[in-house]
PDB file of C-alpha atoms and ligand atoms in Angstrom:
ATOM      1  CA  MET A 224      59.680  45.173  73.001  1.00 59.00           C
ATOM      2  CA  SER A 225      56.662  44.067  71.006  1.00 85.00           C
ATOM      3  CA  ARG A 226      53.877  42.497  72.995  1.00 97.00           C
ATOM      4  CA  THR A 227      51.179  40.336  71.384  1.00 97.00           C
ATOM      5  CA  PRO A 228      47.826  42.098  71.816  1.00 98.00           C
ATOM      6  CA  PHE A 229      45.390  40.238  74.047  1.00 98.00           C
ATOM      7  CA  VAL A 230      41.647  40.791  73.621  1.00 98.00           C
ATOM      8  CA  ALA A 231      39.297  39.030  76.033  1.00 98.00           C
ATOM      9  CA  GLY A 232      35.525  39.094  76.222  1.00 98.00           C
ATOM     10  CA  ASN A 233      34.098  38.980  79.722  1.00 98.00           C
ATOM     11  CA  TRP A 234      30.605  37.539  79.425  1.00 98.00           C
ATOM     12  CA  LYS A 235      29.790  38.213  83.096  1.00 98.00           C
ATOM     13  CA  MET A 236      26.443  36.530  84.001  1.00 98.00           C
ATOM     14  CA  HIS A 237      25.369  36.070  80.387  1.00 98.00           C
ATOM     15  CA  LYS A 238      24.839  33.031  78.169  1.00 98.00           C
ATOM     16  CA  THR A 239      23.373  29.628  78.841  1.00 98.00           C
ATOM     17  CA  VAL A 240      25.206  26.633  77.359  1.00 98.00           C
ATOM     18  CA  ALA A 241      23.050  26.844  74.224  1.00 98.00           C
ATOM     19  CA  GLU A 242      23.716  30.586  73.836  1.00 98.00           C
ATOM     20  CA  ALA A 243      27.437  30.087  74.423  1.00 98.00           C
ATOM     21  CA  GLU A 244      27.613  27.414  71.733  1.00 98.00           C
ATOM     22  CA  GLU A 245      25.722  29.630  69.316  1.00 98.00           C
ATOM     23  CA  PHE A 246      28.197  32.453  69.973  1.00 98.00           C
ATOM     24  CA  ILE A 247      31.243  30.237  69.403  1.00 98.00           C
ATOM     25  CA  THR A 248      29.736  28.843  66.192  1.00 98.00           C
ATOM     26  CA  ALA A 249      29.401  32.432  64.938  1.00 98.00           C
ATOM     27  CA  LEU A 250      32.839  33.548  66.179  1.00 98.00           C
ATOM     28  CA  LEU A 251      34.959  30.689  64.806  1.00 97.00           C
ATOM     29  CA  PRO A 252      34.718  31.640  61.111  1.00 97.00           C
ATOM     30  CA  LEU A 253      35.422  35.289  62.021  1.00 97.00           C
ATOM     31  CA  ALA A 254      38.321  34.894  64.454  1.00 95.00           C
ATOM     32  CA  GLY A 255      39.099  31.208  65.011  1.00 88.00           C
ATOM     33  CA  ALA A 256      42.296  31.318  62.946  1.00 90.00           C
ATOM     34  CA  VAL A 257      43.640  34.724  64.014  1.00 94.00           C
ATOM     35  CA  ASP A 258      47.226  34.180  65.138  1.00 93.00           C
ATOM     36  CA  ASP A 259      48.525  37.706  65.719  1.00 96.00           C
ATOM     37  CA  VAL A 260      46.107  38.540  68.546  1.00 97.00           C
ATOM     38  CA  GLN A 261      45.606  36.417  71.667  1.00 98.00           C
ATOM     39  CA  ILE A 262      41.850  35.922  72.091  1.00 98.00           C
ATOM     40  CA  GLY A 263      40.016  34.843  75.220  1.00 98.00           C
ATOM     41  CA  VAL A 264      36.430  34.405  76.334  1.00 98.00           C
ATOM     42  CA  CYS A 265      35.645  34.583  80.064  1.00 98.00           C
ATOM     43  CA  VAL A 266      32.757  32.215  80.497  1.00 98.00           C
ATOM     44  CA  PRO A 267      30.312  31.412  83.326  1.00 98.00           C
ATOM     45  CA  PHE A 268      31.244  28.142  85.065  1.00 98.00           C
ATOM     46  CA  THR A 269      28.242  26.289  83.691  1.00 98.00           C
ATOM     47  CA  ALA A 270      29.246  26.854  80.049  1.00 98.00           C
ATOM     48  CA  ILE A 271      33.005  26.286  80.405  1.00 98.00           C
ATOM     49  CA  GLN A 272      33.016  22.626  79.384  1.00 98.00           C
ATOM     50  CA  ALA A 273      30.926  23.298  76.276  1.00 98.00           C
ATOM     51  CA  VAL A 274      33.053  26.275  75.222  1.00 98.00           C
ATOM     52  CA  VAL A 275      36.337  24.405  75.795  1.00 98.00           C
ATOM     53  CA  ASP A 276      34.992  21.611  73.585  1.00 98.00           C
ATOM     54  CA  SER A 277      33.711  23.912  70.851  1.00 98.00           C
ATOM     55  CA  THR A 278      36.894  26.039  70.677  1.00 97.00           C
ATOM     56  CA  ARG A 279      39.335  23.112  70.747  1.00 96.00           C
ATOM     57  CA  GLY A 280      41.849  23.411  67.899  1.00 95.00           C
ATOM     58  CA  SER A 281      41.099  27.124  67.397  1.00 96.00           C
ATOM     59  CA  SER A 282      43.038  30.107  68.669  1.00 94.00           C
ATOM     60  CA  ILE A 283      40.294  31.026  71.176  1.00 97.00           C
ATOM     61  CA  GLU A 284      41.205  30.533  74.821  1.00 98.00           C
ATOM     62  CA  VAL A 285      38.715  29.982  77.633  1.00 98.00           C
ATOM     63  CA  TYR A 286      38.869  31.758  81.002  1.00 98.00           C
ATOM     64  CA  ALA A 287      36.815  31.419  84.167  1.00 98.00           C
ATOM     65  CA  GLN A 288      35.500  34.511  85.973  1.00 98.00           C
ATOM     66  CA  ASN A 289      36.484  33.573  89.527  1.00 98.00           C
ATOM     67  CA  VAL A 290      38.252  30.889  91.548  1.00 98.00           C
ATOM     68  CA  HIS A 291      38.847  30.126  95.207  1.00 98.00           C
ATOM     69  CA  GLU A 292      42.449  30.219  96.341  1.00 97.00           C
ATOM     70  CA  ALA A 293      42.301  27.131  98.569  1.00 97.00           C
ATOM     71  CA  GLU A 294      43.169  23.735  97.155  1.00 97.00           C
ATOM     72  CA  LYS A 295      39.918  22.215  98.444  1.00 98.00           C
ATOM     73  CA  GLY A 296      37.733  22.372 101.528  1.00 98.00           C
ATOM     74  CA  ALA A 297      34.524  23.481 103.168  1.00 98.00           C
ATOM     75  CA  TYR A 298      33.752  26.485 100.939  1.00 98.00           C
ATOM     76  CA  THR A 299      30.193  25.950  99.790  1.00 98.00           C
ATOM     77  CA  GLY A 300      29.520  27.298  96.338  1.00 97.00           C
ATOM     78  CA  GLU A 301      33.176  27.861  95.423  1.00 98.00           C
ATOM     79  CA  ILE A 302      35.276  26.409  92.594  1.00 98.00           C
ATOM     80  CA  SER A 303      38.914  25.306  92.918  1.00 98.00           C
ATOM     81  CA  LEU A 304      41.829  25.540  90.533  1.00 98.00           C
ATOM     82  CA  ALA A 305      41.963  21.756  90.181  1.00 98.00           C
ATOM     83  CA  MET A 306      38.326  21.823  89.024  1.00 98.00           C
ATOM     84  CA  LEU A 307      39.111  24.481  86.412  1.00 98.00           C
ATOM     85  CA  ASP A 308      42.342  22.866  85.314  1.00 98.00           C
ATOM     86  CA  GLU A 309      40.501  19.608  84.704  1.00 98.00           C
ATOM     87  CA  LEU A 310      38.227  21.450  82.262  1.00 98.00           C
ATOM     88  CA  GLU A 311      41.343  22.725  80.449  1.00 97.00           C
ATOM     89  CA  VAL A 312      40.650  26.419  80.965  1.00 98.00           C
ATOM     90  CA  HIS A 313      43.499  28.708  80.048  1.00 98.00           C
ATOM     91  CA  GLY A 314      43.137  31.112  82.932  1.00 98.00           C
ATOM     92  CA  VAL A 315      40.947  33.070  85.323  1.00 98.00           C
ATOM     93  CA  VAL A 316      39.823  36.705  85.584  1.00 98.00           C
ATOM     94  CA  VAL A 317      40.093  37.901  89.176  1.00 98.00           C
ATOM     95  CA  GLY A 318      39.530  41.154  90.986  1.00 98.00           C
ATOM     96  CA  HIS A 319      36.863  42.515  88.657  1.00 98.00           C
ATOM     97  CA  SER A 320      35.300  45.621  90.168  1.00 98.00           C
ATOM     98  CA  GLU A 321      31.908  43.891  90.183  1.00 98.00           C
ATOM     99  CA  ARG A 322      33.345  41.110  92.331  1.00 98.00           C
ATOM    100  CA  ARG A 323      35.109  43.619  94.577  1.00 98.00           C
ATOM    101  CA  GLN A 324      31.944  45.699  94.919  1.00 97.00           C
ATOM    102  CA  TYR A 325      29.140  43.113  95.112  1.00 97.00           C
ATOM    103  CA  PHE A 326      30.931  40.026  96.447  1.00 97.00           C
ATOM    104  CA  ASN A 327      33.535  41.568  98.699  1.00 97.00           C
ATOM    105  CA  GLU A 328      36.575  40.239  96.868  1.00 97.00           C
ATOM    106  CA  THR A 329      39.465  41.818  98.747  1.00 97.00           C
ATOM    107  CA  ASP A 330      43.064  42.645  97.895  1.00 98.00           C
ATOM    108  CA  ALA A 331      44.072  40.114 100.549  1.00 97.00           C
ATOM    109  CA  ALA A 332      42.147  37.356  98.747  1.00 97.00           C
ATOM    110  CA  LEU A 333      43.645  38.423  95.418  1.00 98.00           C
ATOM    111  CA  ARG A 334      47.102  38.307  96.918  1.00 98.00           C
ATOM    112  CA  ALA A 335      46.474  34.577  97.454  1.00 98.00           C
ATOM    113  CA  LYS A 336      44.528  33.929  94.243  1.00 98.00           C
ATOM    114  CA  VAL A 337      47.019  35.296  91.701  1.00 98.00           C
ATOM    115  CA  PRO A 338      49.988  33.082  92.710  1.00 98.00           C
ATOM    116  CA  ALA A 339      47.650  30.096  93.190  1.00 98.00           C
ATOM    117  CA  ILE A 340      46.443  30.484  89.594  1.00 98.00           C
ATOM    118  CA  LEU A 341      50.043  30.630  88.353  1.00 98.00           C
ATOM    119  CA  ALA A 342      50.995  27.608  90.449  1.00 98.00           C
ATOM    120  CA  ALA A 343      48.229  25.665  88.705  1.00 98.00           C
ATOM    121  CA  GLY A 344      49.815  26.569  85.363  1.00 98.00           C
ATOM    122  CA  LEU A 345      46.986  28.943  84.412  1.00 98.00           C
ATOM    123  CA  THR A 346      46.998  32.617  83.444  1.00 98.00           C
ATOM    124  CA  PRO A 347      45.559  35.210  85.823  1.00 98.00           C
ATOM    125  CA  ILE A 348      43.944  38.373  84.481  1.00 98.00           C
ATOM    126  CA  LEU A 349      44.100  40.721  87.463  1.00 98.00           C
ATOM    127  CA  CYS A 350      41.632  43.619  87.213  1.00 98.00           C
ATOM    128  CA  CYS A 351      42.150  47.004  88.807  1.00 98.00           C
ATOM    129  CA  GLY A 352      40.473  50.371  88.465  1.00 98.00           C
ATOM    130  CA  GLU A 353      39.249  53.452  90.256  1.00 98.00           C
ATOM    131  CA  SER A 354      35.748  54.804  90.795  1.00 97.00           C
ATOM    132  CA  ASP A 355      34.520  58.147  89.489  1.00 97.00           C
ATOM    133  CA  ALA A 356      34.843  59.711  92.948  1.00 97.00           C
ATOM    134  CA  GLN A 357      38.386  58.394  93.326  1.00 98.00           C
ATOM    135  CA  ARG A 358      39.413  59.866  89.953  1.00 97.00           C
ATOM    136  CA  GLU A 359      37.754  63.165  90.837  1.00 96.00           C
ATOM    137  CA  GLY A 360      39.555  63.123  94.181  1.00 98.00           C
ATOM    138  CA  ASN A 361      42.958  62.537  92.547  1.00 97.00           C
ATOM    139  CA  GLU A 362      43.195  59.116  94.168  1.00 98.00           C
ATOM    140  CA  THR A 363      43.574  57.058  90.990  1.00 98.00           C
ATOM    141  CA  GLU A 364      47.273  56.320  91.403  1.00 98.00           C
ATOM    142  CA  ALA A 365      46.966  55.468  95.097  1.00 98.00           C
ATOM    143  CA  VAL A 366      44.048  53.099  94.420  1.00 98.00           C
ATOM    144  CA  LEU A 367      45.849  51.365  91.566  1.00 98.00           C
ATOM    145  CA  ARG A 368      49.045  51.121  93.583  1.00 98.00           C
ATOM    146  CA  THR A 369      47.251  49.264  96.373  1.00 98.00           C
ATOM    147  CA  GLN A 370      45.380  46.944  94.009  1.00 98.00           C
ATOM    148  CA  VAL A 371      48.360  46.086  91.800  1.00 98.00           C
ATOM    149  CA  VAL A 372      51.050  45.909  94.487  1.00 98.00           C
ATOM    150  CA  GLU A 373      48.851  43.755  96.757  1.00 98.00           C
ATOM    151  CA  GLY A 374      47.593  41.515  93.960  1.00 98.00           C
ATOM    152  CA  LEU A 375      51.141  40.781  92.781  1.00 98.00           C
ATOM    153  CA  ALA A 376      52.810  40.748  96.198  1.00 98.00           C
ATOM    154  CA  ASP A 377      53.248  36.979  96.404  1.00 98.00           C
ATOM    155  CA  VAL A 378      54.134  36.432  92.739  1.00 98.00           C
ATOM    156  CA  ALA A 379      57.852  35.812  92.169  1.00 98.00           C
ATOM    157  CA  ASP A 380      59.595  38.454  90.047  1.00 98.00           C
ATOM    158  CA  GLU A 381      60.312  35.901  87.320  1.00 97.00           C
ATOM    159  CA  ASP A 382      56.594  35.040  87.082  1.00 98.00           C
ATOM    160  CA  LEU A 383      55.243  38.604  86.932  1.00 98.00           C
ATOM    161  CA  ALA A 384      55.127  38.687  83.128  1.00 98.00           C
ATOM    162  CA  LYS A 385      52.833  35.630  83.107  1.00 98.00           C
ATOM    163  CA  VAL A 386      50.096  37.786  84.651  1.00 98.00           C
ATOM    164  CA  THR A 387      47.867  40.019  82.528  1.00 98.00           C
ATOM    165  CA  ILE A 388      46.596  43.175  84.208  1.00 98.00           C
ATOM    166  CA  ALA A 389      43.291  44.694  83.110  1.00 98.00           C
ATOM    167  CA  TYR A 390      42.905  48.381  83.897  1.00 98.00           C
ATOM    168  CA  GLU A 391      39.165  49.019  84.056  1.00 98.00           C
ATOM    169  CA  PRO A 392      38.032  52.383  85.396  1.00 98.00           C
ATOM    170  CA  ILE A 393      34.719  51.674  87.123  1.00 98.00           C
ATOM    171  CA  TRP A 394      33.143  54.814  85.648  1.00 97.00           C
ATOM    172  CA  ALA A 395      33.724  53.434  82.144  1.00 96.00           C
ATOM    173  CA  ILE A 396      32.261  49.971  82.713  1.00 95.00           C
ATOM    174  CA  GLY A 397      28.921  49.509  81.001  1.00 93.00           C
ATOM    175  CA  THR A 398      28.379  53.258  80.846  1.00 94.00           C
ATOM    176  CA  GLY A 399      29.357  54.038  77.259  1.00 92.00           C
ATOM    177  CA  LYS A 400      31.733  56.590  78.786  1.00 93.00           C
ATOM    178  CA  VAL A 401      35.074  55.334  77.493  1.00 94.00           C
ATOM    179  CA  ALA A 402      38.359  56.662  78.865  1.00 94.00           C
ATOM    180  CA  THR A 403      40.007  59.136  76.535  1.00 97.00           C
ATOM    181  CA  PRO A 404      43.114  57.808  74.785  1.00 97.00           C
ATOM    182  CA  GLU A 405      45.149  60.137  77.019  1.00 98.00           C
ATOM    183  CA  GLN A 406      43.565  58.735  80.195  1.00 97.00           C
ATOM    184  CA  ALA A 407      43.943  55.115  79.038  1.00 98.00           C
ATOM    185  CA  GLN A 408      47.580  55.593  78.014  1.00 98.00           C
ATOM    186  CA  GLU A 409      48.591  57.573  81.075  1.00 98.00           C
ATOM    187  CA  THR A 410      46.969  55.151  83.495  1.00 98.00           C
ATOM    188  CA  CYS A 411      48.176  51.954  81.801  1.00 98.00           C
ATOM    189  CA  LYS A 412      51.655  53.467  81.761  1.00 98.00           C
ATOM    190  CA  TYR A 413      51.364  54.088  85.494  1.00 98.00           C
ATOM    191  CA  VAL A 414      50.303  50.461  86.051  1.00 98.00           C
ATOM    192  CA  ARG A 415      53.348  49.337  84.062  1.00 98.00           C
ATOM    193  CA  SER A 416      55.576  51.540  86.234  1.00 98.00           C
ATOM    194  CA  LEU A 417      54.276  49.687  89.301  1.00 98.00           C
ATOM    195  CA  VAL A 418      55.446  46.404  87.773  1.00 98.00           C
ATOM    196  CA  ALA A 419      58.772  48.062  86.905  1.00 98.00           C
ATOM    197  CA  GLU A 420      59.310  48.783  90.605  1.00 98.00           C
ATOM    198  CA  ARG A 421      59.585  44.998  90.945  1.00 98.00           C
ATOM    199  CA  SER A 422      61.228  44.097  87.617  1.00 98.00           C
ATOM    200  CA  GLN A 423      62.019  46.205  84.572  1.00 98.00           C
ATOM    201  CA  GLU A 424      62.115  43.099  82.409  1.00 98.00           C
ATOM    202  CA  ALA A 425      58.644  42.008  83.569  1.00 98.00           C
ATOM    203  CA  ALA A 426      57.274  45.517  83.020  1.00 98.00           C
ATOM    204  CA  GLU A 427      58.369  45.405  79.396  1.00 98.00           C
ATOM    205  CA  ALA A 428      56.819  41.988  78.808  1.00 98.00           C
ATOM    206  CA  ILE A 429      53.581  42.095  80.841  1.00 98.00           C
ATOM    207  CA  ARG A 430      50.343  42.755  78.978  1.00 98.00           C
ATOM    208  CA  ILE A 431      48.087  45.521  80.261  1.00 98.00           C
ATOM    209  CA  GLN A 432      44.545  45.585  78.906  1.00 98.00           C
ATOM    210  CA  TYR A 433      42.176  48.508  78.971  1.00 98.00           C
ATOM    211  CA  GLY A 434      38.528  47.769  79.774  1.00 98.00           C
ATOM    212  CA  GLY A 435      35.422  49.956  79.919  1.00 98.00           C
ATOM    213  CA  SER A 436      33.043  50.623  77.018  1.00 97.00           C
ATOM    214  CA  VAL A 437      35.408  49.244  74.365  1.00 98.00           C
ATOM    215  CA  LYS A 438      33.518  48.927  71.071  1.00 97.00           C
ATOM    216  CA  PRO A 439      34.497  48.105  67.471  1.00 97.00           C
ATOM    217  CA  GLY A 440      34.505  51.848  66.727  1.00 97.00           C
ATOM    218  CA  ASN A 441      37.027  52.840  69.428  1.00 97.00           C
ATOM    219  CA  ALA A 442      39.133  49.676  69.720  1.00 97.00           C
ATOM    220  CA  ALA A 443      41.758  50.482  67.084  1.00 97.00           C
ATOM    221  CA  GLU A 444      42.592  53.844  68.628  1.00 97.00           C
ATOM    222  CA  LEU A 445      42.771  52.500  72.202  1.00 98.00           C
ATOM    223  CA  LEU A 446      44.765  49.439  71.184  1.00 97.00           C
ATOM    224  CA  SER A 447      47.299  51.494  69.254  1.00 97.00           C
ATOM    225  CA  LEU A 448      48.411  53.279  72.448  1.00 97.00           C
ATOM    226  CA  PRO A 449      51.940  52.334  73.499  1.00 97.00           C
ATOM    227  CA  ASP A 450      51.036  51.001  76.957  1.00 98.00           C
ATOM    228  CA  VAL A 451      47.666  49.441  76.059  1.00 98.00           C
ATOM    229  CA  ASP A 452      48.269  45.836  75.015  1.00 98.00           C
ATOM    230  CA  GLY A 453      44.718  44.663  74.618  1.00 98.00           C
ATOM    231  CA  ALA A 454      41.185  44.985  75.871  1.00 98.00           C
ATOM    232  CA  LEU A 455      38.856  43.359  78.366  1.00 98.00           C
ATOM    233  CA  VAL A 456      35.428  43.780  76.836  1.00 98.00           C
ATOM    234  CA  GLY A 457      31.994  43.393  78.415  1.00 98.00           C
ATOM    235  CA  GLY A 458      28.863  44.333  76.489  1.00 98.00           C
ATOM    236  CA  ALA A 459      30.448  44.486  73.037  1.00 98.00           C
ATOM    237  CA  ALA A 460      31.869  40.971  73.478  1.00 98.00           C
ATOM    238  CA  LEU A 461      28.437  39.358  73.752  1.00 98.00           C
ATOM    239  CA  GLU A 462      27.820  39.379  69.999  1.00 98.00           C
ATOM    240  CA  ALA A 463      30.302  37.583  67.728  1.00 98.00           C
ATOM    241  CA  ASP A 464      30.298  40.318  65.072  1.00 98.00           C
ATOM    242  CA  SER A 465      31.155  43.136  67.433  1.00 98.00           C
ATOM    243  CA  PHE A 466      33.710  41.036  69.356  1.00 98.00           C
ATOM    244  CA  ALA A 467      35.363  40.160  66.027  1.00 98.00           C
ATOM    245  CA  GLY A 468      35.364  43.864  65.145  1.00 97.00           C
ATOM    246  CA  ILE A 469      37.327  44.622  68.301  1.00 98.00           C
ATOM    247  CA  ILE A 470      39.784  41.806  67.523  1.00 98.00           C
ATOM    248  CA  GLU A 471      40.257  43.372  64.081  1.00 96.00           C
ATOM    249  CA  GLY A 472      40.946  46.693  65.821  1.00 96.00           C
ATOM    250  CA  ALA A 473      43.796  45.034  67.689  1.00 96.00           C
ATOM    251  CA  ARG A 474      45.369  43.970  64.390  1.00 92.00           C
ATOM    252  CA  ALA A 475      45.167  47.415  62.799  1.00 77.00           C
TER     253      ALA A 475
HETATM  254  P1  13P B1105      31.860  47.032  79.199  1.00 63.53           P
HETATM  255  O1  13P B1105      32.739  46.720  77.997  1.00 63.53           O
HETATM  256  O2  13P B1105      30.465  46.543  79.049  1.00 63.53           O
HETATM  257  O3  13P B1105      31.978  48.458  79.593  1.00 63.53           O
HETATM  258  O4  13P B1105      32.451  46.178  80.423  1.00 63.53           O
HETATM  259  C1  13P B1105      33.811  46.188  80.689  1.00 63.53           C
HETATM  260  C2  13P B1105      34.108  45.124  81.653  1.00 63.53           C
HETATM  261  O5  13P B1105      33.730  45.207  82.820  1.00 63.53           O
HETATM  262  C3  13P B1105      34.875  43.959  81.193  1.00 63.53           C
HETATM  263  O6  13P B1105      35.313  43.192  82.254  1.00 63.53           O
END
């Protein structure tokens, strides 16, 4: 089964509205009409409206970087799905290791967030990944099993393929230490096998991104791997030229 590659840039806590608009102005002539790669930018809440407006009519989709699972309520500082949907975002990245590590995002919360995002008609990108110590201790598969099985537990089998999973080994994030093609392939294949335990059909259709020090120079090799269907990119997605270079790598 051929899966459309999906490359998303996760801006994290970068870019004011003015900087975001400058980036989109630079990206549109480079990638705004690409139709063989799905392209997303994961934008801080404050710049979402501006980026939705400036990408309208292009092939660039806009994602938020977090959402609360409740419909509404007394959750100071949080953002609901209705608020995001009103801005016409395409989806939400959840479970990033930085949110797990610094903001205590738990598998239990993700178990509620992923189906809530789908119920709102949006696309979840569910992140998973092991630490250096966990890989060294041969715990990678156990860690990924917990994160993926829990995160998808309350998604119906027929909706599983609407989720994108981003495999991001923590030791590769922002370190310049990219996973080897063998590590990326083997681990993404394992993640796909976890989906196959629920539905073989969904496992064949679901997109699994690799993330962690993806750059224009290594994107083509990583994205050519059979179980790597795209990339979730941090640092190299902050400049339009290098993000466009990674998108080109997905087309190679
Ligand atoms: P880097 O591409 O900067 O390693 O970050 C990866 C990441 O965390 C994307 O979500």
